[in-house]
Amino acid sequence: MAEDDRVVFGGVDTHRDVHVAAVVDTAGRVLASSPFRADAAGYEQLRDWLGSHGNLARVGVEGTGSYGAGLARHLMRVGVEVVEVNRPNRQLRRRYGKTDTTDAQAAARAALNGQASGVPKSSDGPVEGIRMLSVARR
């Protein structure tokens, strides 16, 4: 199969300053992982990097309501399907170790196998309006 025909899935472990991304193929094999700055330029580099490995089907992002919110909005704006990934299973993390890279790989596999299927937080609507009022009041 040519790399142009390969379908890939991405996963991102998000943090304040740096996001770590991983990309897997349809068999769940890790193709690569890399860190990216958590800013607009980094989001664009991350998307281009994921797409350079094949046809990007879906990206699992941790923390779409906090550190991953900007990335999730950016990816959705450019037409990438984004799913919310919950924190990895604590038992698995204890067994295999906890690193940002392994969390990104787990997010990519969760996007692949459908375990991550939540709609990312949109940062609009009534809940966001109430949050804004609460912040202003405080």
Coordinates of C-alpha atoms in Angstrom, one line a residue:
M1 CA 0.0 0.0 0.0
A2 CA 1.4 3.4 -1.0
E3 CA 1.9 5.9 1.8
D4 CA -0.7 8.1 0.1
D5 CA -3.3 5.4 0.5
R6 CA -2.4 4.6 4.2
V7 CA -5.1 5.6 6.7
V8 CA -3.7 6.9 10.0
F9 CA -5.0 8.0 13.4
G10 CA -3.5 10.6 15.6
G11 CA -3.4 11.1 19.4
V12 CA -2.4 14.1 21.4
D13 CA -1.4 14.4 25.1
T14 CA -1.9 18.1 25.8
H15 CA -0.1 20.4 28.3
R16 CA 0.2 24.1 28.8
D17 CA 3.4 24.7 26.8
V18 CA 3.9 21.5 24.7
H19 CA 1.6 18.9 23.2
V20 CA 3.0 15.4 22.4
A21 CA 1.4 13.8 19.3
A22 CA 1.6 10.2 18.1
V23 CA 0.3 8.6 14.9
V24 CA -0.7 5.0 14.4
D25 CA -1.8 2.9 11.4
T26 CA -5.0 0.9 11.1
A27 CA -3.3 -2.0 12.9
G28 CA -2.5 0.2 15.9
R29 CA 1.3 0.2 15.1
V30 CA 3.0 3.4 16.2
L31 CA 4.5 5.2 13.2
A32 CA 6.0 8.2 15.0
S33 CA 5.6 10.6 17.9
S34 CA 6.8 14.1 18.4
P35 CA 6.4 17.2 20.6
F36 CA 4.9 20.5 19.3
R37 CA 4.5 23.9 20.8
A38 CA 1.0 24.7 22.2
D39 CA 0.4 27.7 20.0
A40 CA -1.1 28.5 16.6
A41 CA 2.1 27.7 14.7
G42 CA 2.6 24.5 16.7
Y43 CA -1.0 23.4 15.9
E44 CA -0.4 23.9 12.2
Q45 CA 2.9 22.0 12.4
L46 CA 1.2 19.2 14.3
R47 CA -1.6 18.9 11.7
D48 CA 0.9 18.9 8.8
W49 CA 3.0 16.3 10.6
L50 CA 0.1 14.0 11.2
G51 CA -1.1 14.3 7.6
S52 CA 2.4 13.5 6.3
H53 CA 2.1 9.9 7.5
G54 CA -1.1 9.2 5.4
N55 CA -4.7 10.0 5.1
L56 CA -5.7 11.3 8.6
A57 CA -9.0 9.7 9.6
R58 CA -9.4 11.0 13.2
V59 CA -7.4 12.6 16.0
G60 CA -8.0 11.8 19.7
V61 CA -7.2 14.8 21.9
E62 CA -7.0 14.8 25.7
G63 CA -8.3 17.8 27.5
T64 CA -10.4 19.5 24.9
G65 CA -12.0 21.6 27.6
S66 CA -8.6 22.9 28.9
Y67 CA -5.1 22.6 27.4
G68 CA -6.3 20.9 24.3
A69 CA -9.2 23.4 23.5
G70 CA -7.2 25.5 21.1
L71 CA -5.8 22.5 19.3
A72 CA -9.2 20.8 19.0
R73 CA -10.8 24.0 17.6
H74 CA -7.9 24.4 15.1
L75 CA -8.1 20.8 13.9
M76 CA -11.9 21.0 13.5
R77 CA -11.7 24.3 11.7
V78 CA -9.4 22.7 9.0
G79 CA -11.7 19.7 8.6
V80 CA -10.1 17.1 10.8
E81 CA -12.4 14.8 12.8
V82 CA -11.6 15.3 16.5
V83 CA -12.7 13.0 19.4
E84 CA -12.4 13.6 23.1
V85 CA -10.1 11.2 24.8
N86 CA -10.5 10.5 28.5
R87 CA -7.5 10.1 30.8
P88 CA -5.8 6.7 30.2
N89 CA -6.7 3.8 32.5
R90 CA -4.7 4.0 35.7
Q91 CA -4.0 0.3 35.8
L92 CA -2.6 0.3 32.3
R93 CA -0.5 3.4 33.1
R94 CA 0.9 1.7 36.1
R95 CA 1.7 -1.4 34.2
Y96 CA 3.3 0.3 31.1
G97 CA 4.6 3.4 32.7
K98 CA 3.5 7.0 32.3
T99 CA 5.1 9.3 29.7
D100 CA 3.6 11.9 27.5
T101 CA 4.5 9.7 24.5
T102 CA 2.7 6.7 25.8
D103 CA -0.3 8.8 26.6
A104 CA -0.3 10.2 23.1
Q105 CA 0.0 6.7 21.6
A106 CA -2.9 5.5 23.8
A107 CA -5.0 8.5 22.6
A108 CA -4.3 7.6 19.0
R109 CA -5.3 3.9 19.6
A110 CA -8.4 5.1 21.4
A111 CA -9.3 7.2 18.3
L112 CA -8.6 4.1 16.1
N113 CA -10.7 1.6 18.0
G114 CA -13.6 3.8 18.8
Q115 CA -13.0 3.9 22.6
A116 CA -12.7 7.7 22.2
S117 CA -15.9 8.8 20.6
G118 CA -16.9 11.8 22.7
V119 CA -17.6 15.1 20.9
P120 CA -15.0 17.7 21.9
K121 CA -16.2 20.6 24.1
S122 CA -17.2 23.4 21.8
S123 CA -16.6 26.4 24.1
D124 CA -19.9 27.9 23.2
G125 CA -23.5 27.5 24.0
P126 CA -25.3 27.8 27.4
V127 CA -22.7 26.0 29.5
E128 CA -19.9 28.3 28.2
G129 CA -22.2 31.3 28.8
I130 CA -22.8 30.3 32.4
R131 CA -19.1 29.8 32.9
M132 CA -18.3 33.3 31.5
L133 CA -20.9 34.8 33.9
S134 CA -19.4 33.0 36.8
V135 CA -15.9 34.1 35.9
A136 CA -17.0 37.7 35.5
R137 CA -18.9 37.6 38.8
R138 CA -15.8 36.3 40.7

